Amino acid sequence: ILMNSIPIVYSDVYHAWSIDNQGGIRIAKNIDAVASSVFNILSIAKGELVMNPTFGANLRGYLFENISQEVANRMSTNIKNEITKWDPRVNVVSVSLKPMVQSNQVYVSVDFSVKGSPQLFNMVSQIN
């Protein structure tokens, strides 16, 4: 299959605001667009976006809590709910957390599929 024959279903601006070869803003397409959206949801704190103050998973708010099983469960539920709320293209399959107590960081791993596709994808994000 030629890459040009694959239709672009989803598109978005890359979360890193990178520049393409022609000097324009690089556009994410298909799974890259969805993955960029999931990254944004995980990375943004509520109130950070002036025009949309309720957007984001607000995960940095958990950093100074002791990561008990209860807190990990709340974080996982919050992640799944926020992704489901803000991106209807995504089916969250699982969320796992790996706390790094010494460095006060948490690694979040989200397994998800894009609606209409059986393929499973993984996004890992660091919260610090």
PDB file of N, CA and C in Angstrom, residues 21-115:
ATOM      1  N   ASN A  21       9.250  20.838   6.852  1.00  0.00           N
ATOM      2  CA  ASN A  21      10.313  21.159   5.884  1.00  0.00           C
ATOM      3  C   ASN A  21      10.053  22.439   5.094  1.00  0.00           C
ATOM      4  N   GLN A  22       8.807  22.865   5.013  1.00  0.00           N
ATOM      5  CA  GLN A  22       8.473  24.078   4.279  1.00  0.00           C
ATOM      6  C   GLN A  22       8.405  25.309   5.200  1.00  0.00           C
ATOM      7  N   GLY A  23       8.736  25.135   6.473  1.00  0.00           N
ATOM      8  CA  GLY A  23       8.737  26.254   7.401  1.00  0.00           C
ATOM      9  C   GLY A  23       7.396  26.505   8.076  1.00  0.00           C
ATOM     10  N   GLY A  24       6.432  25.622   7.843  1.00  0.00           N
ATOM     11  CA  GLY A  24       5.123  25.773   8.477  1.00  0.00           C
ATOM     12  C   GLY A  24       5.022  24.922   9.729  1.00  0.00           C
ATOM     13  N   ILE A  25       3.930  25.043  10.431  1.00  0.00           N
ATOM     14  CA  ILE A  25       3.704  24.241  11.632  1.00  0.00           C
ATOM     15  C   ILE A  25       3.430  22.805  11.200  1.00  0.00           C
ATOM     16  N   ARG A  26       4.129  21.867  11.810  1.00  0.00           N
ATOM     17  CA  ARG A  26       3.990  20.448  11.480  1.00  0.00           C
ATOM     18  C   ARG A  26       2.636  19.934  11.966  1.00  0.00           C
ATOM     19  N   ILE A  27       1.941  19.229  11.107  1.00  0.00           N
ATOM     20  CA  ILE A  27       0.623  18.697  11.400  1.00  0.00           C
ATOM     21  C   ILE A  27       0.734  17.200  11.683  1.00  0.00           C
ATOM     22  N   ALA A  28       0.131  16.773  12.777  1.00  0.00           N
ATOM     23  CA  ALA A  28       0.058  15.348  13.099  1.00  0.00           C
ATOM     24  C   ALA A  28      -1.150  14.770  12.379  1.00  0.00           C
ATOM     25  N   LYS A  29      -0.996  13.552  11.885  1.00  0.00           N
ATOM     26  CA  LYS A  29      -2.075  12.912  11.141  1.00  0.00           C
ATOM     27  C   LYS A  29      -2.388  11.549  11.738  1.00  0.00           C
ATOM     28  N   ASN A  30      -3.651  11.186  11.687  1.00  0.00           N
ATOM     29  CA  ASN A  30      -4.157   9.900  12.123  1.00  0.00           C
ATOM     30  C   ASN A  30      -3.715   9.562  13.540  1.00  0.00           C
ATOM     31  N   ILE A  31      -3.004   8.444  13.769  1.00  0.00           N
ATOM     32  CA  ILE A  31      -2.664   8.040  15.133  1.00  0.00           C
ATOM     33  C   ILE A  31      -1.769   9.070  15.801  1.00  0.00           C
ATOM     34  N   ASP A  32      -0.896   9.733  15.049  1.00  0.00           N
ATOM     35  CA  ASP A  32      -0.063  10.781  15.652  1.00  0.00           C
ATOM     36  C   ASP A  32      -0.915  11.919  16.194  1.00  0.00           C
ATOM     37  N   ALA A  33      -1.995  12.248  15.510  1.00  0.00           N
ATOM     38  CA  ALA A  33      -2.899  13.303  15.977  1.00  0.00           C
ATOM     39  C   ALA A  33      -3.606  12.878  17.257  1.00  0.00           C
ATOM     40  N   VAL A  34      -4.047  11.643  17.303  1.00  0.00           N
ATOM     41  CA  VAL A  34      -4.734  11.146  18.496  1.00  0.00           C
ATOM     42  C   VAL A  34      -3.750  11.041  19.663  1.00  0.00           C
ATOM     43  N   ALA A  35      -2.546  10.529  19.412  1.00  0.00           N
ATOM     44  CA  ALA A  35      -1.528  10.422  20.465  1.00  0.00           C
ATOM     45  C   ALA A  35      -1.147  11.801  20.994  1.00  0.00           C
ATOM     46  N   SER A  36      -1.059  12.787  20.119  1.00  0.00           N
ATOM     47  CA  SER A  36      -0.758  14.154  20.534  1.00  0.00           C
ATOM     48  C   SER A  36      -1.869  14.696  21.427  1.00  0.00           C
ATOM     49  N   SER A  37      -3.105  14.376  21.098  1.00  0.00           N
ATOM     50  CA  SER A  37      -4.235  14.795  21.911  1.00  0.00           C
ATOM     51  C   SER A  37      -4.175  14.165  23.303  1.00  0.00           C
ATOM     52  N   VAL A  38      -3.889  12.873  23.365  1.00  0.00           N
ATOM     53  CA  VAL A  38      -3.775  12.185  24.657  1.00  0.00           C
ATOM     54  C   VAL A  38      -2.642  12.803  25.471  1.00  0.00           C
ATOM     55  N   PHE A  39      -1.506  13.073  24.834  1.00  0.00           N
ATOM     56  CA  PHE A  39      -0.384  13.719  25.512  1.00  0.00           C
ATOM     57  C   PHE A  39      -0.815  15.067  26.104  1.00  0.00           C
ATOM     58  N   ASN A  40      -1.530  15.865  25.329  1.00  0.00           N
ATOM     59  CA  ASN A  40      -1.988  17.167  25.807  1.00  0.00           C
ATOM     60  C   ASN A  40      -2.920  17.035  27.006  1.00  0.00           C
ATOM     61  N   ILE A  41      -3.825  16.087  26.951  1.00  0.00           N
ATOM     62  CA  ILE A  41      -4.750  15.880  28.065  1.00  0.00           C
ATOM     63  C   ILE A  41      -3.979  15.525  29.335  1.00  0.00           C
ATOM     64  N   LEU A  42      -2.962  14.661  29.205  1.00  0.00           N
ATOM     65  CA  LEU A  42      -2.175  14.252  30.366  1.00  0.00           C
ATOM     66  C   LEU A  42      -1.272  15.365  30.880  1.00  0.00           C
ATOM     67  N   SER A  43      -0.829  16.245  30.006  1.00  0.00           N
ATOM     68  CA  SER A  43       0.178  17.242  30.358  1.00  0.00           C
ATOM     69  C   SER A  43      -0.392  18.551  30.894  1.00  0.00           C
ATOM     70  N   ILE A  44      -1.630  18.834  30.603  1.00  0.00           N
ATOM     71  CA  ILE A  44      -2.186  20.150  30.929  1.00  0.00           C
ATOM     72  C   ILE A  44      -2.957  20.095  32.242  1.00  0.00           C
ATOM     73  N   ALA A  45      -2.730  21.115  33.073  1.00  0.00           N
ATOM     74  CA  ALA A  45      -3.441  21.253  34.342  1.00  0.00           C
ATOM     75  C   ALA A  45      -4.712  22.063  34.134  1.00  0.00           C
ATOM     76  N   LYS A  46      -5.731  21.725  34.876  1.00  0.00           N
ATOM     77  CA  LYS A  46      -6.972  22.512  34.812  1.00  0.00           C
ATOM     78  C   LYS A  46      -6.638  23.959  35.142  1.00  0.00           C
ATOM     79  N   GLY A  47      -7.201  24.874  34.356  1.00  0.00           N
ATOM     80  CA  GLY A  47      -6.943  26.294  34.546  1.00  0.00           C
ATOM     81  C   GLY A  47      -5.774  26.821  33.729  1.00  0.00           C
ATOM     82  N   GLU A  48      -4.992  25.934  33.140  1.00  0.00           N
ATOM     83  CA  GLU A  48      -3.827  26.338  32.347  1.00  0.00           C
ATOM     84  C   GLU A  48      -4.231  26.964  31.017  1.00  0.00           C
ATOM     85  N   LEU A  49      -5.295  26.495  30.432  1.00  0.00           N
ATOM     86  CA  LEU A  49      -5.790  27.053  29.177  1.00  0.00           C
ATOM     87  C   LEU A  49      -6.854  28.093  29.494  1.00  0.00           C
ATOM     88  N   VAL A  50      -6.555  29.343  29.212  1.00  0.00           N
ATOM     89  CA  VAL A  50      -7.455  30.434  29.562  1.00  0.00           C
ATOM     90  C   VAL A  50      -8.823  30.262  28.903  1.00  0.00           C
ATOM     91  N   MET A  51      -8.838  29.884  27.652  1.00  0.00           N
ATOM     92  CA  MET A  51     -10.103  29.778  26.919  1.00  0.00           C
ATOM     93  C   MET A  51     -10.870  28.490  27.245  1.00  0.00           C
ATOM     94  N   ASN A  52     -10.225  27.545  27.948  1.00  0.00           N
ATOM     95  CA  ASN A  52     -10.878  26.288  28.316  1.00  0.00           C
ATOM     96  C   ASN A  52     -10.338  25.832  29.670  1.00  0.00           C
ATOM     97  N   PRO A  53     -10.745  26.490  30.765  1.00  0.00           N
ATOM     98  CA  PRO A  53     -10.139  26.242  32.070  1.00  0.00           C
ATOM     99  C   PRO A  53     -10.425  24.869  32.680  1.00  0.00           C
ATOM    100  N   THR A  54     -11.364  24.117  32.146  1.00  0.00           N
ATOM    101  CA  THR A  54     -11.641  22.787  32.699  1.00  0.00           C
ATOM    102  C   THR A  54     -10.907  21.682  31.951  1.00  0.00           C
ATOM    103  N   PHE A  55     -10.149  22.039  30.905  1.00  0.00           N
ATOM    104  CA  PHE A  55      -9.429  21.043  30.107  1.00  0.00           C
ATOM    105  C   PHE A  55      -8.214  20.523  30.867  1.00  0.00           C
ATOM    106  N   GLY A  56      -7.926  19.239  30.715  1.00  0.00           N
ATOM    107  CA  GLY A  56      -6.702  18.646  31.235  1.00  0.00           C
ATOM    108  C   GLY A  56      -6.944  17.691  32.387  1.00  0.00           C
ATOM    109  N   ALA A  57      -5.995  16.789  32.587  1.00  0.00           N
ATOM    110  CA  ALA A  57      -6.111  15.768  33.631  1.00  0.00           C
ATOM    111  C   ALA A  57      -5.604  16.254  34.987  1.00  0.00           C
ATOM    112  N   ASN A  58      -4.873  17.373  35.005  1.00  0.00           N
ATOM    113  CA  ASN A  58      -4.409  17.971  36.256  1.00  0.00           C
ATOM    114  C   ASN A  58      -3.565  17.003  37.077  1.00  0.00           C
ATOM    115  N   LEU A  59      -2.709  16.236  36.424  1.00  0.00           N
ATOM    116  CA  LEU A  59      -1.950  15.190  37.104  1.00  0.00           C
ATOM    117  C   LEU A  59      -0.862  15.721  38.021  1.00  0.00           C
ATOM    118  N   ARG A  60      -0.349  16.910  37.737  1.00  0.00           N
ATOM    119  CA  ARG A  60       0.683  17.463  38.619  1.00  0.00           C
ATOM    120  C   ARG A  60       0.154  17.688  40.036  1.00  0.00           C
ATOM    121  N   GLY A  61      -1.133  17.785  40.186  1.00  0.00           N
ATOM    122  CA  GLY A  61      -1.746  17.939  41.505  1.00  0.00           C
ATOM    123  C   GLY A  61      -1.533  16.734  42.410  1.00  0.00           C
ATOM    124  N   TYR A  62      -1.168  15.591  41.842  1.00  0.00           N
ATOM    125  CA  TYR A  62      -0.925  14.383  42.628  1.00  0.00           C
ATOM    126  C   TYR A  62       0.533  14.247  43.081  1.00  0.00           C
ATOM    127  N   LEU A  63       1.418  15.064  42.565  1.00  0.00           N
ATOM    128  CA  LEU A  63       2.855  14.852  42.795  1.00  0.00           C
ATOM    129  C   LEU A  63       3.279  14.867  44.253  1.00  0.00           C
ATOM    130  N   PHE A  64       2.636  15.647  45.078  1.00  0.00           N
ATOM    131  CA  PHE A  64       3.084  15.749  46.462  1.00  0.00           C
ATOM    132  C   PHE A  64       2.270  14.893  47.412  1.00  0.00           C
ATOM    133  N   GLU A  65       1.485  13.985  46.850  1.00  0.00           N
ATOM    134  CA  GLU A  65       0.775  13.001  47.655  1.00  0.00           C
ATOM    135  C   GLU A  65       1.608  11.733  47.713  1.00  0.00           C
ATOM    136  N   ASN A  66       1.501  11.017  48.816  1.00  0.00           N
ATOM    137  CA  ASN A  66       2.138   9.701  48.881  1.00  0.00           C
ATOM    138  C   ASN A  66       1.372   8.791  47.928  1.00  0.00           C
ATOM    139  N   ILE A  67       2.091   8.142  47.050  1.00  0.00           N
ATOM    140  CA  ILE A  67       1.432   7.318  46.034  1.00  0.00           C
ATOM    141  C   ILE A  67       1.060   5.969  46.652  1.00  0.00           C
ATOM    142  N   SER A  68      -0.083   5.960  47.305  1.00  0.00           N
ATOM    143  CA  SER A  68      -0.645   4.728  47.857  1.00  0.00           C
ATOM    144  C   SER A  68      -1.487   4.069  46.764  1.00  0.00           C
ATOM    145  N   GLN A  69      -2.001   2.891  47.057  1.00  0.00           N
ATOM    146  CA  GLN A  69      -2.867   2.225  46.087  1.00  0.00           C
ATOM    147  C   GLN A  69      -4.131   3.052  45.843  1.00  0.00           C
ATOM    148  N   GLU A  70      -4.640   3.690  46.896  1.00  0.00           N
ATOM    149  CA  GLU A  70      -5.829   4.530  46.758  1.00  0.00           C
ATOM    150  C   GLU A  70      -5.568   5.720  45.825  1.00  0.00           C
ATOM    151  N   VAL A  71      -4.425   6.382  46.002  1.00  0.00           N
ATOM    152  CA  VAL A  71      -4.079   7.523  45.143  1.00  0.00           C
ATOM    153  C   VAL A  71      -3.848   7.052  43.712  1.00  0.00           C
ATOM    154  N   ALA A  72      -3.166   5.920  43.551  1.00  0.00           N
ATOM    155  CA  ALA A  72      -2.935   5.374  42.206  1.00  0.00           C
ATOM    156  C   ALA A  72      -4.263   5.053  41.525  1.00  0.00           C
ATOM    157  N   ASN A  73      -5.213   4.513  42.272  1.00  0.00           N
ATOM    158  CA  ASN A  73      -6.534   4.211  41.706  1.00  0.00           C
ATOM    159  C   ASN A  73      -7.254   5.490  41.290  1.00  0.00           C
ATOM    160  N   ARG A  74      -7.171   6.529  42.136  1.00  0.00           N
ATOM    161  CA  ARG A  74      -7.792   7.818  41.791  1.00  0.00           C
ATOM    162  C   ARG A  74      -7.160   8.412  40.546  1.00  0.00           C
ATOM    163  N   MET A  75      -5.825   8.346  40.463  1.00  0.00           N
ATOM    164  CA  MET A  75      -5.129   8.874  39.285  1.00  0.00           C
ATOM    165  C   MET A  75      -5.558   8.121  38.033  1.00  0.00           C
ATOM    166  N   SER A  76      -5.573   6.793  38.113  1.00  0.00           N
ATOM    167  CA  SER A  76      -5.956   5.980  36.946  1.00  0.00           C
ATOM    168  C   SER A  76      -7.375   6.298  36.490  1.00  0.00           C
ATOM    169  N   THR A  77      -8.297   6.407  37.442  1.00  0.00           N
ATOM    170  CA  THR A  77      -9.684   6.739  37.116  1.00  0.00           C
ATOM    171  C   THR A  77      -9.765   8.125  36.491  1.00  0.00           C
ATOM    172  N   ASN A  78      -9.047   9.081  37.068  1.00  0.00           N
ATOM    173  CA  ASN A  78      -9.025  10.447  36.546  1.00  0.00           C
ATOM    174  C   ASN A  78      -8.483  10.474  35.111  1.00  0.00           C
ATOM    175  N   ILE A  79      -7.394   9.760  34.868  1.00  0.00           N
ATOM    176  CA  ILE A  79      -6.797   9.721  33.530  1.00  0.00           C
ATOM    177  C   ILE A  79      -7.800   9.168  32.523  1.00  0.00           C
ATOM    178  N   LYS A  80      -8.400   8.040  32.856  1.00  0.00           N
ATOM    179  CA  LYS A  80      -9.367   7.423  31.936  1.00  0.00           C
ATOM    180  C   LYS A  80     -10.560   8.348  31.694  1.00  0.00           C
ATOM    181  N   ASN A  81     -11.092   8.948  32.766  1.00  0.00           N
ATOM    182  CA  ASN A  81     -12.246   9.841  32.622  1.00  0.00           C
ATOM    183  C   ASN A  81     -11.924  11.077  31.783  1.00  0.00           C
ATOM    184  N   GLU A  82     -10.764  11.684  32.014  1.00  0.00           N
ATOM    185  CA  GLU A  82     -10.412  12.902  31.281  1.00  0.00           C
ATOM    186  C   GLU A  82     -10.143  12.621  29.806  1.00  0.00           C
ATOM    187  N   ILE A  83      -9.470  11.518  29.506  1.00  0.00           N
ATOM    188  CA  ILE A  83      -9.236  11.180  28.094  1.00  0.00           C
ATOM    189  C   ILE A  83     -10.572  10.905  27.411  1.00  0.00           C
ATOM    190  N   THR A  84     -11.435  10.151  28.069  1.00  0.00           N
ATOM    191  CA  THR A  84     -12.750   9.842  27.504  1.00  0.00           C
ATOM    192  C   THR A  84     -13.570  11.114  27.307  1.00  0.00           C
ATOM    193  N   LYS A  85     -13.484  12.034  28.268  1.00  0.00           N
ATOM    194  CA  LYS A  85     -14.238  13.283  28.197  1.00  0.00           C
ATOM    195  C   LYS A  85     -13.770  14.165  27.046  1.00  0.00           C
ATOM    196  N   TRP A  86     -12.440  14.286  26.872  1.00  0.00           N
ATOM    197  CA  TRP A  86     -11.901  15.275  25.937  1.00  0.00           C
ATOM    198  C   TRP A  86     -11.574  14.745  24.550  1.00  0.00           C
ATOM    199  N   ASP A  87     -11.484  13.450  24.378  1.00  0.00           N
ATOM    200  CA  ASP A  87     -11.201  12.932  23.039  1.00  0.00           C
ATOM    201  C   ASP A  87     -12.053  11.709  22.746  1.00  0.00           C
ATOM    202  N   PRO A  88     -13.189  11.902  22.089  1.00  0.00           N
ATOM    203  CA  PRO A  88     -14.095  10.785  21.808  1.00  0.00           C
ATOM    204  C   PRO A  88     -13.546   9.772  20.809  1.00  0.00           C
ATOM    205  N   ARG A  89     -12.400  10.069  20.192  1.00  0.00           N
ATOM    206  CA  ARG A  89     -11.796   9.118  19.245  1.00  0.00           C
ATOM    207  C   ARG A  89     -11.108   7.971  19.972  1.00  0.00           C
ATOM    208  N   VAL A  90     -10.860   8.125  21.279  1.00  0.00           N
ATOM    209  CA  VAL A  90     -10.003   7.209  22.031  1.00  0.00           C
ATOM    210  C   VAL A  90     -10.821   6.246  22.888  1.00  0.00           C
ATOM    211  N   ASN A  91     -10.447   4.969  22.817  1.00  0.00           N
ATOM    212  CA  ASN A  91     -10.948   3.955  23.746  1.00  0.00           C
ATOM    213  C   ASN A  91      -9.795   3.610  24.679  1.00  0.00           C
ATOM    214  N   VAL A  92      -9.873   4.004  25.943  1.00  0.00           N
ATOM    215  CA  VAL A  92      -8.812   3.690  26.899  1.00  0.00           C
ATOM    216  C   VAL A  92      -8.975   2.240  27.325  1.00  0.00           C
ATOM    217  N   VAL A  93      -7.926   1.442  27.114  1.00  0.00           N
ATOM    218  CA  VAL A  93      -7.946   0.027  27.461  1.00  0.00           C
ATOM    219  C   VAL A  93      -7.424  -0.175  28.882  1.00  0.00           C
ATOM    220  N   SER A  94      -6.293   0.456  29.198  1.00  0.00           N
ATOM    221  CA  SER A  94      -5.742   0.329  30.546  1.00  0.00           C
ATOM    222  C   SER A  94      -4.838   1.513  30.856  1.00  0.00           C
ATOM    223  N   VAL A  95      -4.684   1.766  32.157  1.00  0.00           N
ATOM    224  CA  VAL A  95      -3.796   2.814  32.642  1.00  0.00           C
ATOM    225  C   VAL A  95      -2.949   2.184  33.733  1.00  0.00           C
ATOM    226  N   SER A  96      -1.626   2.354  33.639  1.00  0.00           N
ATOM    227  CA  SER A  96      -0.761   1.876  34.711  1.00  0.00           C
ATOM    228  C   SER A  96       0.186   2.999  35.124  1.00  0.00           C
ATOM    229  N   LEU A  97       0.564   2.967  36.398  1.00  0.00           N
ATOM    230  CA  LEU A  97       1.410   4.010  36.971  1.00  0.00           C
ATOM    231  C   LEU A  97       2.666   3.389  37.553  1.00  0.00           C
ATOM    232  N   LYS A  98       3.774   4.106  37.413  1.00  0.00           N
ATOM    233  CA  LYS A  98       5.038   3.677  38.020  1.00  0.00           C
ATOM    234  C   LYS A  98       5.615   4.870  38.768  1.00  0.00           C
ATOM    235  N   PRO A  99       5.425   4.907  40.102  1.00  0.00           N
ATOM    236  CA  PRO A  99       5.968   6.031  40.872  1.00  0.00           C
ATOM    237  C   PRO A  99       7.478   5.893  41.067  1.00  0.00           C
ATOM    238  N   MET A 100       8.181   7.002  40.969  1.00  0.00           N
ATOM    239  CA  MET A 100       9.618   7.082  41.230  1.00  0.00           C
ATOM    240  C   MET A 100       9.764   7.999  42.449  1.00  0.00           C
ATOM    241  N   VAL A 101       9.701   7.402  43.645  1.00  0.00           N
ATOM    242  CA  VAL A 101       9.599   8.163  44.885  1.00  0.00           C
ATOM    243  C   VAL A 101      10.788   9.096  45.081  1.00  0.00           C
ATOM    244  N   GLN A 102      12.005   8.625  44.813  1.00  0.00           N
ATOM    245  CA  GLN A 102      13.196   9.443  45.045  1.00  0.00           C
ATOM    246  C   GLN A 102      13.206  10.712  44.209  1.00  0.00           C
ATOM    247  N   SER A 103      12.704  10.669  42.998  1.00  0.00           N
ATOM    248  CA  SER A 103      12.738  11.834  42.110  1.00  0.00           C
ATOM    249  C   SER A 103      11.394  12.565  42.057  1.00  0.00           C
ATOM    250  N   ASN A 104      10.431  12.109  42.843  1.00  0.00           N
ATOM    251  CA  ASN A 104       9.104  12.721  42.881  1.00  0.00           C
ATOM    252  C   ASN A 104       8.479  12.807  41.483  1.00  0.00           C
ATOM    253  N   GLN A 105       8.542  11.697  40.760  1.00  0.00           N
ATOM    254  CA  GLN A 105       7.963  11.605  39.425  1.00  0.00           C
ATOM    255  C   GLN A 105       7.060  10.381  39.354  1.00  0.00           C
ATOM    256  N   VAL A 106       6.140  10.413  38.433  1.00  0.00           N
ATOM    257  CA  VAL A 106       5.286   9.264  38.157  1.00  0.00           C
ATOM    258  C   VAL A 106       5.269   9.063  36.649  1.00  0.00           C
ATOM    259  N   TYR A 107       5.500   7.830  36.221  1.00  0.00           N
ATOM    260  CA  TYR A 107       5.363   7.495  34.811  1.00  0.00           C
ATOM    261  C   TYR A 107       3.978   6.895  34.608  1.00  0.00           C
ATOM    262  N   VAL A 108       3.265   7.439  33.654  1.00  0.00           N
ATOM    263  CA  VAL A 108       1.919   6.986  33.329  1.00  0.00           C
ATOM    264  C   VAL A 108       1.969   6.292  31.976  1.00  0.00           C
ATOM    265  N   SER A 109       1.424   5.102  31.921  1.00  0.00           N
ATOM    266  CA  SER A 109       1.340   4.358  30.667  1.00  0.00           C
ATOM    267  C   SER A 109      -0.130   4.130  30.356  1.00  0.00           C
ATOM    268  N   VAL A 110      -0.545   4.562  29.181  1.00  0.00           N
ATOM    269  CA  VAL A 110      -1.941   4.413  28.758  1.00  0.00           C
ATOM    270  C   VAL A 110      -1.970   3.556  27.505  1.00  0.00           C
ATOM    271  N   ASP A 111      -2.674   2.442  27.584  1.00  0.00           N
ATOM    272  CA  ASP A 111      -2.925   1.613  26.404  1.00  0.00           C
ATOM    273  C   ASP A 111      -4.286   2.023  25.865  1.00  0.00           C
ATOM    274  N   PHE A 112      -4.340   2.302  24.572  1.00  0.00           N
ATOM    275  CA  PHE A 112      -5.602   2.761  23.992  1.00  0.00           C
ATOM    276  C   PHE A 112      -5.699   2.320  22.543  1.00  0.00           C
ATOM    277  N   SER A 113      -6.931   2.343  22.068  1.00  0.00           N
ATOM    278  CA  SER A 113      -7.175   2.134  20.644  1.00  0.00           C
ATOM    279  C   SER A 113      -7.906   3.363  20.132  1.00  0.00           C
ATOM    280  N   VAL A 114      -7.871   3.517  18.829  1.00  0.00           N
ATOM    281  CA  VAL A 114      -8.601   4.600  18.185  1.00  0.00           C
ATOM    282  C   VAL A 114      -9.891   3.993  17.663  1.00  0.00           C
ATOM    283  N   LYS A 115     -10.997   4.650  17.965  1.00  0.00           N
ATOM    284  CA  LYS A 115     -12.289   4.107  17.543  1.00  0.00           C
ATOM    285  C   LYS A 115     -12.283   3.827  16.045  1.00  0.00           C
TER     286      LYS A 115
END
